[in-house]
Short mmCIF file of N, CA and C in Angstrom, two decimals:
data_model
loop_
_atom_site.label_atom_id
_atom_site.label_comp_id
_atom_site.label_asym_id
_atom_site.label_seq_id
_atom_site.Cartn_x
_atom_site.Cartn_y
_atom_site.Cartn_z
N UNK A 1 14.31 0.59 -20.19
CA UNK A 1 15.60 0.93 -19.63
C UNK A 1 16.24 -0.32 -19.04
N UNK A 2 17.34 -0.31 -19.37
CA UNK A 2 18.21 -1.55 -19.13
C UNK A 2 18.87 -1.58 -17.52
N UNK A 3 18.69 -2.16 -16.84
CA UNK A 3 19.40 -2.60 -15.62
C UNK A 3 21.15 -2.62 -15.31
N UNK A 4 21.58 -1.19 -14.33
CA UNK A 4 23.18 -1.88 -14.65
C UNK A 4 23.24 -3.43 -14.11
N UNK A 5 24.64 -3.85 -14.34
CA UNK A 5 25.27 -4.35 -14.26
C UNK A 5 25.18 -5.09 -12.73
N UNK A 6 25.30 -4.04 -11.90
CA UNK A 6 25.31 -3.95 -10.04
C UNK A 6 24.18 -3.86 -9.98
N UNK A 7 23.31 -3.15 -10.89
CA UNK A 7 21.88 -4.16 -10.23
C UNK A 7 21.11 -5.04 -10.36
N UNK A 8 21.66 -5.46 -11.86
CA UNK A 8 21.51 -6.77 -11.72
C UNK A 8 21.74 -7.93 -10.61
N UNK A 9 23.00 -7.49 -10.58
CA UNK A 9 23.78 -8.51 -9.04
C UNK A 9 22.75 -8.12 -8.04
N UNK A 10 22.51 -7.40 -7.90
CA UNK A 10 22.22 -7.26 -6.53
C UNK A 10 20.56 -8.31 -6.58
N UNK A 11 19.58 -7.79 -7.17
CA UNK A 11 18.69 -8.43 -7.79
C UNK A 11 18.66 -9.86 -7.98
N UNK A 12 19.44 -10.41 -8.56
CA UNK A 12 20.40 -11.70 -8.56
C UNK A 12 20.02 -12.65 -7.32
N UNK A 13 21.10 -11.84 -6.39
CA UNK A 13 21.11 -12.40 -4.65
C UNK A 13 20.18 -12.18 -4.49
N UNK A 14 19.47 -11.31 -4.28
CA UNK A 14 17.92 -11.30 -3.30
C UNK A 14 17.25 -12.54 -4.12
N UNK A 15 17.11 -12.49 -5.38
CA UNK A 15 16.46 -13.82 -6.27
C UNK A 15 17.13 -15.20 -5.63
N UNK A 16 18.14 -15.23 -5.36
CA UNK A 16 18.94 -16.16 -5.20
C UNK A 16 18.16 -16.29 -3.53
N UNK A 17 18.03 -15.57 -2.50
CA UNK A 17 17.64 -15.72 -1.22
C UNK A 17 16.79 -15.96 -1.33
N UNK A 18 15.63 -15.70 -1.98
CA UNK A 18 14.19 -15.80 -1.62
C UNK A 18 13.93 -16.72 -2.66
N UNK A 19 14.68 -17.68 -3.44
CA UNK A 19 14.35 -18.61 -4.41
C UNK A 19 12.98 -20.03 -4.29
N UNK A 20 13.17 -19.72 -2.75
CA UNK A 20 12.51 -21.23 -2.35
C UNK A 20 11.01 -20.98 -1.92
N UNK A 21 11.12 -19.45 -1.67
CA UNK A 21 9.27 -18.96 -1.45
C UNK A 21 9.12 -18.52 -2.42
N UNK A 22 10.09 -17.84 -3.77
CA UNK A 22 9.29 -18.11 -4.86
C UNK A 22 8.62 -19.03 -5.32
N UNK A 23 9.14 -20.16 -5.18
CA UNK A 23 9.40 -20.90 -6.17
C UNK A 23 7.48 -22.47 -5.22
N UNK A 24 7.62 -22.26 -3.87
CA UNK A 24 6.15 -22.20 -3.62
C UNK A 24 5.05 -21.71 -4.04
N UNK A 25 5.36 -20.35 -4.10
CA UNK A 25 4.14 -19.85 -4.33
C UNK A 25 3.82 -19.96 -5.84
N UNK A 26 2.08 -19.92 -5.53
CA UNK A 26 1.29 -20.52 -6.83
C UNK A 26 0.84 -19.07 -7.85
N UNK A 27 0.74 -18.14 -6.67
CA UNK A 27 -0.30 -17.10 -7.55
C UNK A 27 0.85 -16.20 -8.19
N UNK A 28 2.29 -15.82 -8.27
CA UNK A 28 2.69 -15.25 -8.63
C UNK A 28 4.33 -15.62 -9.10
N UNK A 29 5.22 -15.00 -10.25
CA UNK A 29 6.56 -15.30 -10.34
C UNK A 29 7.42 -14.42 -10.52
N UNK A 30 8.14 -14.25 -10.65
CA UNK A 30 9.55 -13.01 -11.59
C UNK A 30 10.14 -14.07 -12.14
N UNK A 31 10.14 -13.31 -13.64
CA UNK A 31 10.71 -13.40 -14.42
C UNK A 31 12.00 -12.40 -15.10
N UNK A 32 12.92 -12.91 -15.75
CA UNK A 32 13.42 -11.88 -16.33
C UNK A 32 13.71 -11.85 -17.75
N UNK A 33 13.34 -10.38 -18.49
CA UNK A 33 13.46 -10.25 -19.75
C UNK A 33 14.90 -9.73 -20.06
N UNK A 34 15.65 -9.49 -21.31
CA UNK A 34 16.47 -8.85 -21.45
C UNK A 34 16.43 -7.69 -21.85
N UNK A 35 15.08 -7.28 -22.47
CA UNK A 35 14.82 -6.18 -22.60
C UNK A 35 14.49 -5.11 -21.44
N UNK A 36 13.74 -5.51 -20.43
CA UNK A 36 13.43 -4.62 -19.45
C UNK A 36 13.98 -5.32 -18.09
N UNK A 37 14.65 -6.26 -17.72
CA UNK A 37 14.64 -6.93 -16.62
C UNK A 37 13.42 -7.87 -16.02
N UNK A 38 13.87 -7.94 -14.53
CA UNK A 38 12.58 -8.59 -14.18
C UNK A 38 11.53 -7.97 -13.89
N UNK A 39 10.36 -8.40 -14.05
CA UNK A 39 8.87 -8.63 -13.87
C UNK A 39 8.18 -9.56 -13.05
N UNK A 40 7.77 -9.29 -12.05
CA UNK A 40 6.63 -9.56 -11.39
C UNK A 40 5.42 -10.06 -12.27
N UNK A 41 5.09 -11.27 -12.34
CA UNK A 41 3.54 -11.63 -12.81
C UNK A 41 2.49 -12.43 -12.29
N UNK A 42 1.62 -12.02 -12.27
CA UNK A 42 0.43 -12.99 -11.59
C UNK A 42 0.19 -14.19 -12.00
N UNK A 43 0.35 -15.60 -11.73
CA UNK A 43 0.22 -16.35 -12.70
C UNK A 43 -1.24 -17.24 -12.47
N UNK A 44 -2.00 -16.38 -11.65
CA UNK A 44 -3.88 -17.12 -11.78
C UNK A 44 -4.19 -16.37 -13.00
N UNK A 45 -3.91 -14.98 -12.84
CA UNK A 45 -4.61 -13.78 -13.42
C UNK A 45 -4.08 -13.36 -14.63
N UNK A 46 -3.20 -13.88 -15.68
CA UNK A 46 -2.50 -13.22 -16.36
C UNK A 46 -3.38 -12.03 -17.08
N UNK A 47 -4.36 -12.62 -17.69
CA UNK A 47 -5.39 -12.09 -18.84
C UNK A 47 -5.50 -10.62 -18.26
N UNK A 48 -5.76 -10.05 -16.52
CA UNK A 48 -6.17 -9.16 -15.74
C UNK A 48 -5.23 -7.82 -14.91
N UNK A 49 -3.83 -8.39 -14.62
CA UNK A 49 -3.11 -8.16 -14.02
C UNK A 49 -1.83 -7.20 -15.43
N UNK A 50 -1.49 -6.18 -14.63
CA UNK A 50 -0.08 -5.82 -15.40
C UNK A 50 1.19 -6.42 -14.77
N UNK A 51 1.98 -7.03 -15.51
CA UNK A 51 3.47 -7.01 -14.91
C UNK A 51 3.76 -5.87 -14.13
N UNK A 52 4.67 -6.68 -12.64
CA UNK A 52 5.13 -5.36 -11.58
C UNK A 52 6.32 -4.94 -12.31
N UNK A 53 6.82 -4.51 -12.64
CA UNK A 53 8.35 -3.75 -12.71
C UNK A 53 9.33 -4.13 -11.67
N UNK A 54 10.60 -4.79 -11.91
CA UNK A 54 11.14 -5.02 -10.44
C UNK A 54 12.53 -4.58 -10.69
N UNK A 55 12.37 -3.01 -11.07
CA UNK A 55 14.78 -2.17 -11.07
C UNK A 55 14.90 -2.13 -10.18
N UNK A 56 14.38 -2.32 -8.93
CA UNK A 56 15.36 -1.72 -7.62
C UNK A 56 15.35 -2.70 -7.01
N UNK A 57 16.93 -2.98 -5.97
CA UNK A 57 16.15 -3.79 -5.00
C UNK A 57 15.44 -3.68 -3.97
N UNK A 58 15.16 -2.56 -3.35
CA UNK A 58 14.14 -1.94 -2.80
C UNK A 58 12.35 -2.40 -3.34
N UNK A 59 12.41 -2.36 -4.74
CA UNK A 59 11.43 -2.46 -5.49
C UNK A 59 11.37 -4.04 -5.05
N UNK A 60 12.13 -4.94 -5.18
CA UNK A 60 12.14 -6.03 -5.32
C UNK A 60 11.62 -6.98 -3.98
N UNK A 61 11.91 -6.33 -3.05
CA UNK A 61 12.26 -6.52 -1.35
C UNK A 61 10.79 -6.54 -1.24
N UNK A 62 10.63 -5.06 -1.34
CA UNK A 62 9.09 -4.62 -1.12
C UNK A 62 7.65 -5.25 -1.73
N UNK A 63 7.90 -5.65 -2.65
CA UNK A 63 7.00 -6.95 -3.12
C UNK A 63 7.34 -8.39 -2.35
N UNK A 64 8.36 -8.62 -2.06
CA UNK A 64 8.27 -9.72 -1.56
C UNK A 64 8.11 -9.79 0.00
N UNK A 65 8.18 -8.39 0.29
CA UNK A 65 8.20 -8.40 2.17
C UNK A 65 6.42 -8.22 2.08
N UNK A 66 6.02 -8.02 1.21
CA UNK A 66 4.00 -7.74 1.31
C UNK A 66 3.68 -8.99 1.12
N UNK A 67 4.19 -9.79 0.32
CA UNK A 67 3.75 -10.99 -0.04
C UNK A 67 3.95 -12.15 1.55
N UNK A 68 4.53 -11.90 2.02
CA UNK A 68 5.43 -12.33 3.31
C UNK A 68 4.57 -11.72 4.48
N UNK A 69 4.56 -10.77 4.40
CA UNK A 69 3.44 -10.33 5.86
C UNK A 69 1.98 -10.92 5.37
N UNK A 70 1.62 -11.19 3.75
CA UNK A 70 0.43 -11.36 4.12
C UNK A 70 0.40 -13.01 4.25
N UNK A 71 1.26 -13.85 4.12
CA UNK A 71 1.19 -15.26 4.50
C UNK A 71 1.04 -14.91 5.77
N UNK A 72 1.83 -13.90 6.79
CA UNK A 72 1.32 -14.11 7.86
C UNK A 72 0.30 -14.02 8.28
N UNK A 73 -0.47 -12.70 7.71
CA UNK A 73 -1.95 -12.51 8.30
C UNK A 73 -2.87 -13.39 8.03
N UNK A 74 -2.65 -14.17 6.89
CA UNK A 74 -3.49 -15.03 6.72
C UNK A 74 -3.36 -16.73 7.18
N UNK A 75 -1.93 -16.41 8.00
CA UNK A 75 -1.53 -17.88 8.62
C UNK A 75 -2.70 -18.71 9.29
N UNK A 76 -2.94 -20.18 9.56
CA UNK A 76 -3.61 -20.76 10.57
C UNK A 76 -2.96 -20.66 11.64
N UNK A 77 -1.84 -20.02 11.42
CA UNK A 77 -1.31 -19.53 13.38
C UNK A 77 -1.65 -18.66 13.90
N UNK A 78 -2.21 -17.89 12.83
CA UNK A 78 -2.68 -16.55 13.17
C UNK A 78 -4.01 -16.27 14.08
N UNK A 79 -4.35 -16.00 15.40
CA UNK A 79 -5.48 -16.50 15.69
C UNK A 79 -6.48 -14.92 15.65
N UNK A 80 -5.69 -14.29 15.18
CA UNK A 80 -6.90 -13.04 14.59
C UNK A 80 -8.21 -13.60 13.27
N UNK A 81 -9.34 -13.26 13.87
CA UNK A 81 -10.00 -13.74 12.72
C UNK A 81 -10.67 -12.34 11.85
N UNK A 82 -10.37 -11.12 12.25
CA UNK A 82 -10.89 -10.09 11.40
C UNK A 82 -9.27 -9.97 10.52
N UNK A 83 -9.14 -9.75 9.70
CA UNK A 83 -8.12 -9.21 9.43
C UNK A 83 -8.15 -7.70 7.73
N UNK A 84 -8.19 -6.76 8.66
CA UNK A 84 -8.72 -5.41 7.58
C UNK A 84 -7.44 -4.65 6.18
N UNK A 85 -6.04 -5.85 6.85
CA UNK A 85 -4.79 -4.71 6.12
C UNK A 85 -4.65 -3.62 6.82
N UNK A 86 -5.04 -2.94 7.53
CA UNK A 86 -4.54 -1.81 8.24
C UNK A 86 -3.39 -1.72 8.85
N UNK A 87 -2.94 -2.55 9.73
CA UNK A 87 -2.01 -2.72 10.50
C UNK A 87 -1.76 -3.82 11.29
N UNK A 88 -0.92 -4.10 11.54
CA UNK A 88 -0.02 -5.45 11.65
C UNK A 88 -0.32 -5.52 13.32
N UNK A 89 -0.78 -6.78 13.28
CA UNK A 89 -1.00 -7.11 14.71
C UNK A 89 0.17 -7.50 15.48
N UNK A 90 0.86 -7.93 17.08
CA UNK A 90 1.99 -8.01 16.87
C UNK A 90 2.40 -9.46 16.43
N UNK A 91 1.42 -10.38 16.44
CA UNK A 91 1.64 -12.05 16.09
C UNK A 91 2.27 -11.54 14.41
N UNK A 92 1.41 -10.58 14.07
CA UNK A 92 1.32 -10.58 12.76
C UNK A 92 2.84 -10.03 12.12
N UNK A 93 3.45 -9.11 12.91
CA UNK A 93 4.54 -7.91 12.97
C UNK A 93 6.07 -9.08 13.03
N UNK A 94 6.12 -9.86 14.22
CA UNK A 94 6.79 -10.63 15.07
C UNK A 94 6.87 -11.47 14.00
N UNK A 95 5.99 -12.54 13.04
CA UNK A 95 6.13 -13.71 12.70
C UNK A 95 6.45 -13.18 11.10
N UNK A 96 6.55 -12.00 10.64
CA UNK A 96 6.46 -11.41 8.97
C UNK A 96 8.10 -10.98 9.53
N UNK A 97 8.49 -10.41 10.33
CA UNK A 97 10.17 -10.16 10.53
C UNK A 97 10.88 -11.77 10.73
N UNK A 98 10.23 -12.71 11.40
CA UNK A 98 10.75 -13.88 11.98
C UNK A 98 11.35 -14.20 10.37
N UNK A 99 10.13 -14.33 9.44
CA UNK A 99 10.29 -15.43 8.24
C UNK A 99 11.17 -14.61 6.98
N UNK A 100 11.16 -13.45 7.14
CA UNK A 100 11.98 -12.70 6.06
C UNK A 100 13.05 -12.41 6.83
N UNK A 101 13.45 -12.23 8.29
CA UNK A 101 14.85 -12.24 8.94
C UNK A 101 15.62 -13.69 8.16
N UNK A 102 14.99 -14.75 8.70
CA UNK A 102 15.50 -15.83 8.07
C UNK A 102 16.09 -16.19 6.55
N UNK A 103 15.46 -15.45 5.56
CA UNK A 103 15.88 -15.59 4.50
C UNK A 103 16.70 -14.42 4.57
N UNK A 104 16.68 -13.07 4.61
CA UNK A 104 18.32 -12.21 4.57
C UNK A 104 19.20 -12.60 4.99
N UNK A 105 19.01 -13.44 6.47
CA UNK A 105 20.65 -14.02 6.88
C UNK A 105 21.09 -15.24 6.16
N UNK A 106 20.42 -15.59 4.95
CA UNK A 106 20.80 -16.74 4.19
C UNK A 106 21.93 -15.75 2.99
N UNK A 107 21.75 -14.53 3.22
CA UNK A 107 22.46 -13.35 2.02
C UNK A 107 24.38 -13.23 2.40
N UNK A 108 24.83 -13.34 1.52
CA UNK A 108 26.01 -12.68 1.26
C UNK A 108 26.25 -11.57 1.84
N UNK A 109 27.70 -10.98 1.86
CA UNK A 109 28.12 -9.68 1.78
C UNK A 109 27.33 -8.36 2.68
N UNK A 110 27.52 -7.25 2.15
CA UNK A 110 26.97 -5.83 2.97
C UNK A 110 25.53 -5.86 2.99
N UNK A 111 25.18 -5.83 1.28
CA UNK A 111 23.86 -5.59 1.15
C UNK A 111 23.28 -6.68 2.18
N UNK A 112 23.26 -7.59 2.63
CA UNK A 112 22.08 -8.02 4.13
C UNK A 112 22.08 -7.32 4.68
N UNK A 113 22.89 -6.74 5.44
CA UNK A 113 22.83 -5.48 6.35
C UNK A 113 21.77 -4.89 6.34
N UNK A 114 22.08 -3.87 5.07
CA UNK A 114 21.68 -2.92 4.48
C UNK A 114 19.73 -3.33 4.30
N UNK A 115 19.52 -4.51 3.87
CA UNK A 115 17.77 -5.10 3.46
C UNK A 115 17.53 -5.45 5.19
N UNK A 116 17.95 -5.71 6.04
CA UNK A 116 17.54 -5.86 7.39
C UNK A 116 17.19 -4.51 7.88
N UNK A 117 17.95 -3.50 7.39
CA UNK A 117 17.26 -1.90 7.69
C UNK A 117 16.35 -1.69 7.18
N UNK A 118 16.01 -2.18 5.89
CA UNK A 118 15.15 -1.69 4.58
C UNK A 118 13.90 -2.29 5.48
N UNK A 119 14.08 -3.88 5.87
CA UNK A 119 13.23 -4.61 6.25
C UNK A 119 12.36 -3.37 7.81
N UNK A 120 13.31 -3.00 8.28
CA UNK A 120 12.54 -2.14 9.39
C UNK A 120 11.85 -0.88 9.23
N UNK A 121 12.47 -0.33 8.22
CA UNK A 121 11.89 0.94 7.63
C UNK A 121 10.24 0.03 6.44
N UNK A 122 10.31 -0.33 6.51
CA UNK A 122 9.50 -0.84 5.29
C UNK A 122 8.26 -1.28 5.75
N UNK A 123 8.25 -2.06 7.36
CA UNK A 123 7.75 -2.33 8.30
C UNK A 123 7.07 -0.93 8.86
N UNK A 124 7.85 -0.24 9.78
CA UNK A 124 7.29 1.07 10.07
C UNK A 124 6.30 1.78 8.81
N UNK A 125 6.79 1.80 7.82
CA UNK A 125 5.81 2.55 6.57
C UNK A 125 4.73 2.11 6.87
N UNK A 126 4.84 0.52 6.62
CA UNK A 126 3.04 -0.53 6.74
C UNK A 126 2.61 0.24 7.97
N UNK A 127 2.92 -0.10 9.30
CA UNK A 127 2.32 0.16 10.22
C UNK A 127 1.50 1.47 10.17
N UNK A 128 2.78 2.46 9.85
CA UNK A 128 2.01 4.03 9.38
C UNK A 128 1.04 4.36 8.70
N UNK A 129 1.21 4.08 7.46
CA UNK A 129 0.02 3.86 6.37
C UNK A 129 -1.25 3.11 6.96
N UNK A 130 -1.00 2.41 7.02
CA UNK A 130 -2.21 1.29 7.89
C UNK A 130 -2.75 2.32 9.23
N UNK A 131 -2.10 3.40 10.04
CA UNK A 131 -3.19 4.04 10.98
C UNK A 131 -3.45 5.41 10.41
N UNK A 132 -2.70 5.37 9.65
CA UNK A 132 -3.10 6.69 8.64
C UNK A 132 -4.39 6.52 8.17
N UNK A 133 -4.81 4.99 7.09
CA UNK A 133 -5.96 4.71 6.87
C UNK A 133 -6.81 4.58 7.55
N UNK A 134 -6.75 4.06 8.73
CA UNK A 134 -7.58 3.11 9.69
C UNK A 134 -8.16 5.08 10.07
N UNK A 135 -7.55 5.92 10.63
CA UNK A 135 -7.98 7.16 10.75
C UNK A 135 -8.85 7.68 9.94
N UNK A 136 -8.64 7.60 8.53
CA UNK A 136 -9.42 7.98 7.13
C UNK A 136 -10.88 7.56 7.42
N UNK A 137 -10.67 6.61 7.51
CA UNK A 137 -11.98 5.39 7.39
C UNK A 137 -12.85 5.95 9.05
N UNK A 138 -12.27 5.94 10.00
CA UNK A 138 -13.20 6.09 11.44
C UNK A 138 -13.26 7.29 11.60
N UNK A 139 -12.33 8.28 10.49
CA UNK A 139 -12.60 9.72 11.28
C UNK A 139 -13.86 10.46 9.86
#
């Protein structure tokens, strides 16, 4: 299925914002096809890994806001040394909004707005999920 037009654009800008921590990082890229749009790919793992799918920008955000909290958890600033994925410590919470705030206000137009909400709702989910599990596991 082909991508409109507007979401392309939109897709576009967020590519366009977050161009420079793509474009660091080693283990992974988006690409885009014309047949399906962009794709998410692993680039240690190709042989192992499926392409992510990336139509929404929601879809798009959300891979890159996980990729982004986990530089934090795994920062050398970080002075937690267990770290389980469950839930976001607040060094951990504080410094994953700090570094993706920074790149949305590098955004154009409404849609920033709009991914600074996404960014808080998206946040709350992790946190949730993460004591949802953390419950699973101790209860």
């Amino acid at each position: 299925m082909r991508q409109t037009i507007e979401t392309k654009q939109k897709l576009d800008a967020i590519l366009k914002a977050f161009g420079d921590y793509i474009r660091e990082q080693d283990f992974f890229d988006i690409v885009y096809s014309e047949k399906v749009g962009y794709i998410c790919i692993l680039a240690r793992n190709l042989a192992d890994e499926c392409p992510e799918w990336m139509d929404t920008p929601e879809r798009l955000l959300g891979s890159l806001f996980n990729d982004i909290i986990n530089d934090a958890i795994f920062s050398p600033d970080n002075s937690k040394q267990e770290h389980e994925h469950l839930t976001l410590t607040e060094y951990e919470e504080t410094e994953s909004r700090r570094r993706i705030t920074a790149i949305l206000k590098t955004m154009e137009g409404e849609d920033a707005a709009h991914y600074l909400d996404f960014l808080d709702t998206y946040i709350k989910a992790y946190q949730e999920d993460g004591a949802r599990r953390r419950a699973e596991v101790e209860g």
